[in-house]
XYZ file of C-alpha atoms in Angstrom:
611
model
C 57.758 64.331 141.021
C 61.424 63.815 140.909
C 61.729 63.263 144.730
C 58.625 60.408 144.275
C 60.734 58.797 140.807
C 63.907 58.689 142.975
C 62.103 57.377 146.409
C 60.659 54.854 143.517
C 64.016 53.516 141.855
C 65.380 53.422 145.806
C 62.476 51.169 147.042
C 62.510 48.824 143.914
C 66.165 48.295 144.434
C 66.015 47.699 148.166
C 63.213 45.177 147.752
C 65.428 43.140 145.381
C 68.056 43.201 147.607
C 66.275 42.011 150.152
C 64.157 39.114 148.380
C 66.576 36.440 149.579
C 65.731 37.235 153.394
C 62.085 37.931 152.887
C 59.934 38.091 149.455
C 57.270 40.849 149.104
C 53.514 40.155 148.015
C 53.437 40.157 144.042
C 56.866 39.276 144.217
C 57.352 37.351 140.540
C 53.970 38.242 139.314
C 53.920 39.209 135.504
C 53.220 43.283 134.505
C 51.576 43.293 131.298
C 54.800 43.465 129.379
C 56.100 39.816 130.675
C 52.497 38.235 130.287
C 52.282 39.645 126.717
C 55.685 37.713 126.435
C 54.812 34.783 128.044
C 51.262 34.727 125.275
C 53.375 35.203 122.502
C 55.321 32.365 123.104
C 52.050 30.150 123.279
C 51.186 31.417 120.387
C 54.365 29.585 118.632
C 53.065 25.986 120.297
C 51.510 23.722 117.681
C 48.260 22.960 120.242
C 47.766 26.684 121.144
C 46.111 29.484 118.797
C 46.454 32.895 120.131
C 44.139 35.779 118.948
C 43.195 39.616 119.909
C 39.469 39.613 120.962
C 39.517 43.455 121.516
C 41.641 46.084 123.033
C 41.186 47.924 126.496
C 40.375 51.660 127.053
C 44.193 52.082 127.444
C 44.822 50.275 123.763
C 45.909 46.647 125.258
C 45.021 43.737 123.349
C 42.609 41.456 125.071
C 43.878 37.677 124.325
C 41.994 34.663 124.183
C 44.214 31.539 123.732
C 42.113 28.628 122.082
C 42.822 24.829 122.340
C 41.138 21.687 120.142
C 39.100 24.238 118.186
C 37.762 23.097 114.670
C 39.846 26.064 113.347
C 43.286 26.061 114.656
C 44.897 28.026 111.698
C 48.235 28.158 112.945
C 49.231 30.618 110.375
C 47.511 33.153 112.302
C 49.769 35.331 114.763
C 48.976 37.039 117.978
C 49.895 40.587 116.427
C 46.254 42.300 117.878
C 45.885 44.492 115.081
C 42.583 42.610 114.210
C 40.371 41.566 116.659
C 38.767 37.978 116.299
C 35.452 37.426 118.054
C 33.395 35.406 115.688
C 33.777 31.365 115.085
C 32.540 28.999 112.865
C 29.946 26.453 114.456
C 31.482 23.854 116.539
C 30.855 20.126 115.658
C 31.774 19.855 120.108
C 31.299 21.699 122.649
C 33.555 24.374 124.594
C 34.928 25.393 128.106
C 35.681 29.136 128.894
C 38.347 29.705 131.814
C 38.486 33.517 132.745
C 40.663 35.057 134.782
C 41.493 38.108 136.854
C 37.888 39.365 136.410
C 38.735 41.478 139.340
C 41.738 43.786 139.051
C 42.506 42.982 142.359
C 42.421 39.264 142.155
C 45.944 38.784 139.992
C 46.119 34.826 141.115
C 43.581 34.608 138.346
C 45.470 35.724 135.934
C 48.325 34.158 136.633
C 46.321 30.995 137.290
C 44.683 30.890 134.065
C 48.006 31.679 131.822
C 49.598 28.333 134.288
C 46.972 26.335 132.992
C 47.424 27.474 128.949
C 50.716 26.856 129.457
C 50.247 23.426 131.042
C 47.796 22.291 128.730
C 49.675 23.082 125.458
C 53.348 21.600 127.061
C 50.672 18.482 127.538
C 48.733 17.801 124.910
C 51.624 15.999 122.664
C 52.145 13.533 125.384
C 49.315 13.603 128.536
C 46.577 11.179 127.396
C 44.032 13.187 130.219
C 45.124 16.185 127.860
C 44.327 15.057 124.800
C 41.115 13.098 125.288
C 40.241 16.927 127.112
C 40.634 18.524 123.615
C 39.858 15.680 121.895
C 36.341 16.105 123.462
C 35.722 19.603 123.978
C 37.672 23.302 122.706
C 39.297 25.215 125.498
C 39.330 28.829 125.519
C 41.309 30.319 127.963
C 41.314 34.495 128.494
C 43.975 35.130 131.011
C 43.614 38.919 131.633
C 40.284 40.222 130.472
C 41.246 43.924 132.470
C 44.820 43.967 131.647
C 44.606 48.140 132.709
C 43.388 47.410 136.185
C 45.473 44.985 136.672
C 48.556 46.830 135.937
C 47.883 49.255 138.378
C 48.770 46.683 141.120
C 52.595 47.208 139.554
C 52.694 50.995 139.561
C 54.347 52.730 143.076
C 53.430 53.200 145.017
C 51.189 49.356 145.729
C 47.734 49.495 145.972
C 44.201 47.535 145.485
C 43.569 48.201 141.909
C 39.529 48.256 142.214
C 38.915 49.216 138.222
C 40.038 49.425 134.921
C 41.477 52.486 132.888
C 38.438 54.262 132.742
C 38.502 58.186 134.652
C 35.557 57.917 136.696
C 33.890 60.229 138.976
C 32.139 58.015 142.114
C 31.950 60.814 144.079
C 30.456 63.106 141.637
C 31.844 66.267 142.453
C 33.013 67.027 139.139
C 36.548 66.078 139.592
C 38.171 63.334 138.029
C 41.365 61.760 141.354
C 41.350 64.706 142.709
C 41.741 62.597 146.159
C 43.934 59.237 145.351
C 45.701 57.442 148.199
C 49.054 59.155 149.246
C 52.019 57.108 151.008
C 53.023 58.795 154.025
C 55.533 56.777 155.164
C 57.183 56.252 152.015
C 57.701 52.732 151.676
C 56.550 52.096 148.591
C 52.344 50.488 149.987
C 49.487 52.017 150.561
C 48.103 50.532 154.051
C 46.101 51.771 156.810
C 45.922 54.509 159.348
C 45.080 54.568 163.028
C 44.016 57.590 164.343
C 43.445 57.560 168.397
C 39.742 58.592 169.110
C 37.111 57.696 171.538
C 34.223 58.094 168.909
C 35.849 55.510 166.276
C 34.854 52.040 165.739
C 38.050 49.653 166.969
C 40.283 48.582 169.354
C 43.363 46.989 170.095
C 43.448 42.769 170.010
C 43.938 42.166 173.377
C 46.427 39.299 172.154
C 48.032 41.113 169.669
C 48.144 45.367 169.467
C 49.521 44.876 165.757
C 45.377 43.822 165.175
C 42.405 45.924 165.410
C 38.914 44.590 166.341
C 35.447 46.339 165.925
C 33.694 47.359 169.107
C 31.032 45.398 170.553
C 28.440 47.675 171.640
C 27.036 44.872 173.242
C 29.388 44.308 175.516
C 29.443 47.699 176.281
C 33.077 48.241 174.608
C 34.797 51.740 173.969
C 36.542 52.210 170.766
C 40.613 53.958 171.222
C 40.839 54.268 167.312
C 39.424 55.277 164.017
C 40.677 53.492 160.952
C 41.375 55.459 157.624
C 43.032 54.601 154.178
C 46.884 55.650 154.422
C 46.306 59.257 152.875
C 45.458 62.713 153.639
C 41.724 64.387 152.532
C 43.367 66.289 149.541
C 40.069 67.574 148.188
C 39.089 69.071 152.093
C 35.509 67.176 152.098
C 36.013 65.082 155.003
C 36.699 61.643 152.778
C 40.232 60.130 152.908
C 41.129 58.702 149.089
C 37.747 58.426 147.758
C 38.797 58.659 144.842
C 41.569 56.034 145.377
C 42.906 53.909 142.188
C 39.934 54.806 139.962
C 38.475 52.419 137.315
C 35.445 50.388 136.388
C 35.585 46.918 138.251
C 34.770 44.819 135.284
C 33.003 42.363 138.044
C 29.996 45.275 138.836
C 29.826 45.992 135.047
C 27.523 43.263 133.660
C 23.636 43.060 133.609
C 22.844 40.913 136.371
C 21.272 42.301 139.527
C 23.529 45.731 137.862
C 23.443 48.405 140.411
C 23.541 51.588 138.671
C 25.163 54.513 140.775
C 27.704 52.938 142.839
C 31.478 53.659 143.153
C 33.308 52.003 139.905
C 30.468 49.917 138.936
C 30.439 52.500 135.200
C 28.039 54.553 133.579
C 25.467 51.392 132.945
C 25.916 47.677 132.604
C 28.637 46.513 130.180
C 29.954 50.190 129.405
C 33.510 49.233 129.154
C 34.894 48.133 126.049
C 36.740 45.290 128.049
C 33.445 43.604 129.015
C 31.536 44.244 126.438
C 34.283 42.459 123.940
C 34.370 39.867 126.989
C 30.124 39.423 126.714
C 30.732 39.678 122.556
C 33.073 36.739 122.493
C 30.937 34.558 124.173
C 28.060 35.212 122.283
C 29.657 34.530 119.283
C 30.040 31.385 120.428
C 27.388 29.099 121.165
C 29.289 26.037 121.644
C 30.097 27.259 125.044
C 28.631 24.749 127.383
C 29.995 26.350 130.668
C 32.449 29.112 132.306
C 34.844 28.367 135.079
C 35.997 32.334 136.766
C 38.821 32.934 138.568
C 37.220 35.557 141.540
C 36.610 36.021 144.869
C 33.080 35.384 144.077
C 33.303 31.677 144.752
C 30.783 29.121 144.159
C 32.395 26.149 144.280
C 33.551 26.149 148.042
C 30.202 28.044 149.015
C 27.405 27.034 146.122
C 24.678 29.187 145.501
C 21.191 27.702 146.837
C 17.734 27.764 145.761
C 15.478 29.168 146.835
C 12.802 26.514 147.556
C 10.662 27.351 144.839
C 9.230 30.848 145.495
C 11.855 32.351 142.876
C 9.723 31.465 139.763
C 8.978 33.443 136.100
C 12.242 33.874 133.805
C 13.864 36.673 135.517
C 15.414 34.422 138.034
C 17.275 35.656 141.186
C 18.425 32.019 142.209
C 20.002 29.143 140.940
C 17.070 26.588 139.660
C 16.571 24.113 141.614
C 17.990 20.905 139.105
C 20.949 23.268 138.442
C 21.317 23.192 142.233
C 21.917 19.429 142.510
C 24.127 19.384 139.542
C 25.951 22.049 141.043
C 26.477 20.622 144.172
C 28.141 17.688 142.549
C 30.650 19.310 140.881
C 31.329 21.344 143.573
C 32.193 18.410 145.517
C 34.387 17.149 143.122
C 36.211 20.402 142.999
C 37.055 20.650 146.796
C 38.371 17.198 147.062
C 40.953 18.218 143.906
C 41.326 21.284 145.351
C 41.719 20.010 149.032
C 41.809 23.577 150.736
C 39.584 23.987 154.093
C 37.693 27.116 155.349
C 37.332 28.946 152.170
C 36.517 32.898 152.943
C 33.110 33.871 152.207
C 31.746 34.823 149.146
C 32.073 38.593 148.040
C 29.126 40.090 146.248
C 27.783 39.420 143.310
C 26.316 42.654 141.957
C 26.996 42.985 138.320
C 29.090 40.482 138.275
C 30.888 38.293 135.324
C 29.731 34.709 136.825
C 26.262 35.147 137.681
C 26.129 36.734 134.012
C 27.101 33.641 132.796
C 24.637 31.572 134.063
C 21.589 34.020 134.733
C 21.660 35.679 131.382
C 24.133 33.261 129.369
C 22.352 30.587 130.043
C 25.326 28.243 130.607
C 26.640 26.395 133.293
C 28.825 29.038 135.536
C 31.618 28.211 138.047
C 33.704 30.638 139.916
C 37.076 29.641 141.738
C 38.816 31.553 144.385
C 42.196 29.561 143.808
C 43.400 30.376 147.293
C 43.394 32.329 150.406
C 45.533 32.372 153.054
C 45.517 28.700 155.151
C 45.512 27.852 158.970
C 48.466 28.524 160.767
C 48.195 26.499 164.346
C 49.878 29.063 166.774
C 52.505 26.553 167.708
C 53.534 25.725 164.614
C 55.118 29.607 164.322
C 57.990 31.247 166.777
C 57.458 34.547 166.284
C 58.782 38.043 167.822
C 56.452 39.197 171.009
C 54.405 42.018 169.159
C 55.843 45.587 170.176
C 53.642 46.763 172.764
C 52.293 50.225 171.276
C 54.412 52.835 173.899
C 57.392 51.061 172.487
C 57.084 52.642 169.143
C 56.751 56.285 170.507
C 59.495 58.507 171.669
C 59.622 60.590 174.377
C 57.809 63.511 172.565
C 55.139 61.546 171.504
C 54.572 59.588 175.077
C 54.360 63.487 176.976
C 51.920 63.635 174.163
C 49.813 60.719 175.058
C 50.143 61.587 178.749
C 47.939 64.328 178.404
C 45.195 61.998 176.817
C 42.322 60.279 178.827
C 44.347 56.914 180.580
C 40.823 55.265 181.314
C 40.722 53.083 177.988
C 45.039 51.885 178.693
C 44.123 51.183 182.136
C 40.830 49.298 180.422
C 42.855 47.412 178.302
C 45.703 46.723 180.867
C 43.439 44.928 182.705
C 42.236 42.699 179.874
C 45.648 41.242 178.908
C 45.819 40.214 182.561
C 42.740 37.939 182.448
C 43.306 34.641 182.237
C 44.365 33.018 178.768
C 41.639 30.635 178.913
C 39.562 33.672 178.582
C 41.262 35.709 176.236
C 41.153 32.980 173.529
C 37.667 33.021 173.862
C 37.929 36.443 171.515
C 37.262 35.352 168.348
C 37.319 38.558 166.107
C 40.447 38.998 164.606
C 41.393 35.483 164.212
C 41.789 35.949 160.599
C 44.113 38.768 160.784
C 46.224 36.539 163.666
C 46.205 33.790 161.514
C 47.575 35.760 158.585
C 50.178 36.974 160.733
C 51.044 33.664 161.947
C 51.072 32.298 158.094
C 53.548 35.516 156.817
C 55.958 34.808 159.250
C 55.841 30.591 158.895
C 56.328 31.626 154.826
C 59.145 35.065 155.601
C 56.847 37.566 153.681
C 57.230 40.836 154.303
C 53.483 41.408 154.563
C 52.809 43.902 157.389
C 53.772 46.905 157.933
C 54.417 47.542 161.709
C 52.684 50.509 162.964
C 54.714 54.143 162.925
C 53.640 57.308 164.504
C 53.500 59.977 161.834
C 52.683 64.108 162.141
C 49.603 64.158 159.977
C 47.928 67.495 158.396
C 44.090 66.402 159.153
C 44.656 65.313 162.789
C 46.739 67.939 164.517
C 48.098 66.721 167.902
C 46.194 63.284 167.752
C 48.348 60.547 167.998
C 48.012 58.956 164.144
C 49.735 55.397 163.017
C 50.174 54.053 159.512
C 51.221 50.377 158.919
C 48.842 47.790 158.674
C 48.333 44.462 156.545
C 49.929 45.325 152.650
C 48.284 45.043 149.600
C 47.731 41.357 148.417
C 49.108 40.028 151.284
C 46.436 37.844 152.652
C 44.510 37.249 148.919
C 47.638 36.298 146.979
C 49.762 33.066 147.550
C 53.648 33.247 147.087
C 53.991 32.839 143.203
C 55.931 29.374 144.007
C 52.400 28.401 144.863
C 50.696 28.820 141.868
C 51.698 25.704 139.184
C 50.203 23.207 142.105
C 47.254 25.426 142.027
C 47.296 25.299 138.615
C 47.391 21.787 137.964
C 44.631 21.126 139.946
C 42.203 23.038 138.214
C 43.454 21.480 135.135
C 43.070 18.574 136.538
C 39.118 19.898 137.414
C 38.674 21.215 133.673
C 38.993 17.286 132.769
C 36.556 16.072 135.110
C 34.294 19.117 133.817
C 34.661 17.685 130.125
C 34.371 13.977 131.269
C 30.969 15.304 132.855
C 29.469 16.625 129.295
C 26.655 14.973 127.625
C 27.079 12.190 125.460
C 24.359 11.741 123.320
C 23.466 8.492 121.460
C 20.181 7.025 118.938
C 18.590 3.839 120.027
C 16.309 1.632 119.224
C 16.124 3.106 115.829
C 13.499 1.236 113.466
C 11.684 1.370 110.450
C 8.286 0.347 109.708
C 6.809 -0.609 105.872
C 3.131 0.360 106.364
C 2.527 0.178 102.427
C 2.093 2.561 99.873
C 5.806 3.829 100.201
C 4.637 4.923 103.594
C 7.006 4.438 106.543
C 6.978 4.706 110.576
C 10.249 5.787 111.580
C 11.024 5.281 115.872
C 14.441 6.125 117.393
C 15.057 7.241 121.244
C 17.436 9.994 121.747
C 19.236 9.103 125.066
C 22.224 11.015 126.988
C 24.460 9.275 128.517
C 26.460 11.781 129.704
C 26.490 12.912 133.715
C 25.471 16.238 132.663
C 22.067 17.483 131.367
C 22.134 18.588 127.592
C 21.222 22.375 128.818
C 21.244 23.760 132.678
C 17.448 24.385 133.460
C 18.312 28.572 133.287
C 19.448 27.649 129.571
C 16.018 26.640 128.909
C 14.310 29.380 130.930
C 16.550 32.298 129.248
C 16.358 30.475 126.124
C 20.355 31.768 125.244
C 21.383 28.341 125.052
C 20.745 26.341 121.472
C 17.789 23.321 122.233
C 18.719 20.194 121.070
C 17.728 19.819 117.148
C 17.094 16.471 115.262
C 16.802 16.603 111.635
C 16.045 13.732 108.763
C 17.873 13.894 105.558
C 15.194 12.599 103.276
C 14.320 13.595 99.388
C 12.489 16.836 98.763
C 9.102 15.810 97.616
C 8.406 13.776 101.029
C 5.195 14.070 102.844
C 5.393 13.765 106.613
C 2.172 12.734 107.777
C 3.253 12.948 111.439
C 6.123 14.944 112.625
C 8.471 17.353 110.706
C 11.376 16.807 109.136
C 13.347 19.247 112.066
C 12.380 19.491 115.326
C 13.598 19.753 119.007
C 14.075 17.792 121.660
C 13.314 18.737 125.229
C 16.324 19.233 127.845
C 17.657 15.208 128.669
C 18.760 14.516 132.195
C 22.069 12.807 132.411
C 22.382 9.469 132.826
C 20.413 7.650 130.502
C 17.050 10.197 130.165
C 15.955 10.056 127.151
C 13.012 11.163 124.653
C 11.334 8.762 121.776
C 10.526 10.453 118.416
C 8.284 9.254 115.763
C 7.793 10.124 111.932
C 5.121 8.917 109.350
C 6.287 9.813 106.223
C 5.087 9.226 102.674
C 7.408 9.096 99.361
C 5.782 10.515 96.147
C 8.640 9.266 94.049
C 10.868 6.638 94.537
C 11.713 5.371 97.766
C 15.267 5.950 99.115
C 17.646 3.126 100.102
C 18.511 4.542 103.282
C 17.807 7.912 105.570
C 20.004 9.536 108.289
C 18.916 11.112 111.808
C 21.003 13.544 113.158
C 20.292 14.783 116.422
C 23.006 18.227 117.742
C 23.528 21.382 119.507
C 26.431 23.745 119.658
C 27.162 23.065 123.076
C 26.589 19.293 123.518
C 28.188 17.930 120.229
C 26.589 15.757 117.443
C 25.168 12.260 116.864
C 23.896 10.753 113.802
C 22.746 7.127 112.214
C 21.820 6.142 108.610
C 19.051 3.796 108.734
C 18.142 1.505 105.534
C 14.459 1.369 104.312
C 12.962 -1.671 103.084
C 12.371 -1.641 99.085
């Protein structure tokens, strides 16, 4: 322990010394302690109210930071001790922003806490700003896993892949009995390659630093086996199974759950992280919609419908008129955003943004933020890649001498071939174009490959190195207040897309006998529908109500005196409603119509009657 504590304090003192030649992924990323500061001080800002929604399994206070709300007491400090989940009805309707739903997605965080911190430095002076709040509430939760994600600080650097929950994934009784171990001591957990014929990759033939999956196809022969940088401390043939340990917050709600996989918990929504995450919103039914910071994007790769096979109210796809609506947003978003060749999609299983619109009911966005751009080849100078015998002494080469020469021979051959034909290989282009993009930006984000003795694999020939943590998912943190602003910037179009709803035509009709026909149309104006279609197939989001303030003893000969109205399209869709109503006493001098829901705001109109 006290050899691993010193190794610790030497690493974190070499990489500062060495941040003005090259930074380090996560370099300038905030640990829990220097976001909590950060909250705090938006908790001082006239526009911002901070508040404690819940606390994590390791006792950290899960903030939500709240702007334009009906019930900005600002005497109310972010101290935690008492958790605030429920909210008075909303006369206008709310955004969420979420971020980090993934431990080992910290842009989001650090997006989301940009764009608080934007918003509130705005809102005294940005006119797009304050018609925003003016229109709609913002709540922002920066760090709904705040234990996960402060395992990406601790040495030495790893994916976090789950909260602070001890789980068991491999269910051998044992709670990290197997965790990653750094065998080359610098501080990141990264890769080994161990030389055998019966593995599954080989080396790029432009680049040996890569690794590319055989082909059987083309009848290719694998030279290596690739492992997590570790040894099999448990003996059961599994390298770091266990690894950082955790519930993934993003496998832990009820959609499409799947129930007995590694750190997806005990059963949906078993962590008191989401659960006070799935409590909040609840509590809130102004929530019109959800925009997630994850790799689980939507926005660059929408989800589709199904075509109409996908029917009944447990729905698998999007609806098809949520589709379309969708679609237009997520246009919107990518020319704001303007980034090209977005990575796929990860999963979805049990995850936080399909929740939010399959079971929430509510309109559900997810944004990766960023991944790592195209870097033209000649746009870089780099170092020729060390061809692999030049990392091996003269001990290790007799070594290699005595193994099979077929495959080098194999490959020698290839990196003769023409280059025409070489750059017709087209796996590993995102790993070359990552290493292309760290050396354009001088980030020390690969770790060239050593030879090491290792314990599992006596006298193989066994590498670590490989890509580091974060590397190719996180942008330098110098990147993230342009990101930022943009999705600010998106938030406002979002809000300028809400419903607007409006009573027309209103009119009132003596028919004698203090008997009245009452017509108005109720018409939305807005781009957006009043509900997404899921709303009304879930039935979590609030119908539109319309209600007549009239005298008790009135008799309503045709109608009632509250009703609904059916889901409006955007644009000017709209829905006629008609009353007969009788007065047994005297007859009022004038009657109101109000028409609302939580999540789409309020619109009302006093009407005289005739005497």
């Amino acid at each position: 322990m006290f050899v691993r504590t010193c190794w610790a304090l030497m690493l974190a003192f070499l990489i500062a010394a060495g941040s003005a030649q090259a930074a380090e992924p996560l370099a300038g990323y905030l640990d829990y302690e220097a976001f909590l500061a950060r909250v705090q001080k938006l908790g001082e800002t006239k526009h911002a109210r901070v508040t404690s929604y819940g606390k994590s399994r390791q006792d950290r206070d899960l903030w939500v930071i709240e702007f334009g709300g009906t019930e900005q007491a600002k005497d109310a400090k972010p101290t935690g001790k008492k958790p605030v989940t429920e909210a008075p009805l909303s006369t206008k309707p709310a955004w969420v922003v979420v971020g980090s739903i993934q431990p080992d997605h910290p842009l989001g965080s650090e997006m989301a806490l940009r764009m608080a911190e934007k918003i509130a430095a705005q809102a005294a002076e940005d006119e797009g700003v304050q018609k925003l709040l003016a229109r709609c509430t913002v709540y922002i939760i920066p760090r709904p896993d705040p234990d996960g994600l402060e395992k990406c600080f601790a040495l030495p650097r790893q994916l976090s892949v789950g909260n602070g929950a001890a789980t068991d994934d491999d269910r051998d009784f044992m709670l990290g009995e197997d965790p990653a171990n750094d065998l080359n001591g610098d501080g990141w957990i990264t890769q080994l390659r161990v030389a055998d014929e019966s593995g599954t990759h080989r080396l790029h033939p432009d680049d040996p630093r890569v690794l590319i999956e055989i082909d059987p196809k083309k009848n290719e022969s694998a030279t290596f086996r690739i492992l997590s940088e570790g040894i099999d401390d448990d003996h059961d043939e599994a390298f770091n199974e266990d690894g950082s340990g955790g519930v993934n917050l993003n496998c832990n709600f009820t959609f499409r759950y799947a129930p007995f996989q590694p750190n997806t918990g005990a059963n949906a929504v078993s962590e008191p992280e989401s659960r006070a995450l799935a409590d909040l919103l609840f509590d809130r039914p102004q929530i019109a919609g959800v925009l997630t910071f994850s790799t689980e994007d939507n926005l660059f790769h929408p989800w589709k419908h199904d075509g109409g096979k996908d029917k009944g109210r447990n729905r698998q796809t999007i609806a098809a008129k949520d589709e379309t609506v969708v679609n237009r947003l997520a246009e919107e978003f990518r020319e704001l955003h303007g980034g090209k060749n977005c990575p796929p999609s990860s999963s979805g299983r049990g995850s936080f943004s399909e929740w939010a619109y399959f079971h929430f009911g509510r309109w559900s966005l997810a944004s990766r933020g960023w991944w790592v751009p195209e870097v033209p080849a000649e746009d870089v100078k780099q170092d020729e890649p060390k061809k692999e015998e030049d990392s091996q002494d003269e001990e290790e080469k007799q070594a290699d001498d005595e193994q099979p020469k077929a495959e080098e021979i194999k490959q020698a051959d290839e990196k003769k071939k023409p280059t025409d034909e070489k750059q017709k290989e087209k796996r590993g282009a995102e790993e070359l174009n990552a290493l292309r993009w760290l050396a354009k930006e001088d980030i020390q984000g690969f770790v060239d490959w050593q030879p090491i003795e290792h314990p599992d694999f006596p006298g193989k020939k066994v590498e670590v190195g490989g890509f580091k943590p974060f590397a190719r998912t996180q942008p330098p943190v110098a990147a993230i207040d342009e990101l930022a602003d943009r999705h600010v910037q998106f938030l406002g179009a979002l809000v300028k897309q809400l419903p607007e709803l409006a009573l027309v035509d209103t009119k009132v009709e003596a028919l004698g006998g203090n008997t009245f026909r009452i017509t108005t149309n109720v018409v939305n104006r807005g781009p957006l529908p009043t509900m997404p279609e899921i709303g009304g197939i879930t039935e979590q989001a609030y119908p539109l109500q319309i209600v007549l303030s009239l005298p008790t003893k009135t008799e309503f000969l045709l109608g009632h005196q509250r009703g609904s109205v059916r889901r409006l399209k955007g644009q000017g869709d709209k829905e006629e409603k008609v009353w007969l109503i009788r007065f047994s006493e005297e007859v009022p001098k004038s009657i109101t119509i109000r028409v609302w829901a939580p999540a789409v705001g309020q619109v009302e109109t006093s009407i005289d009657l005739p005497q």
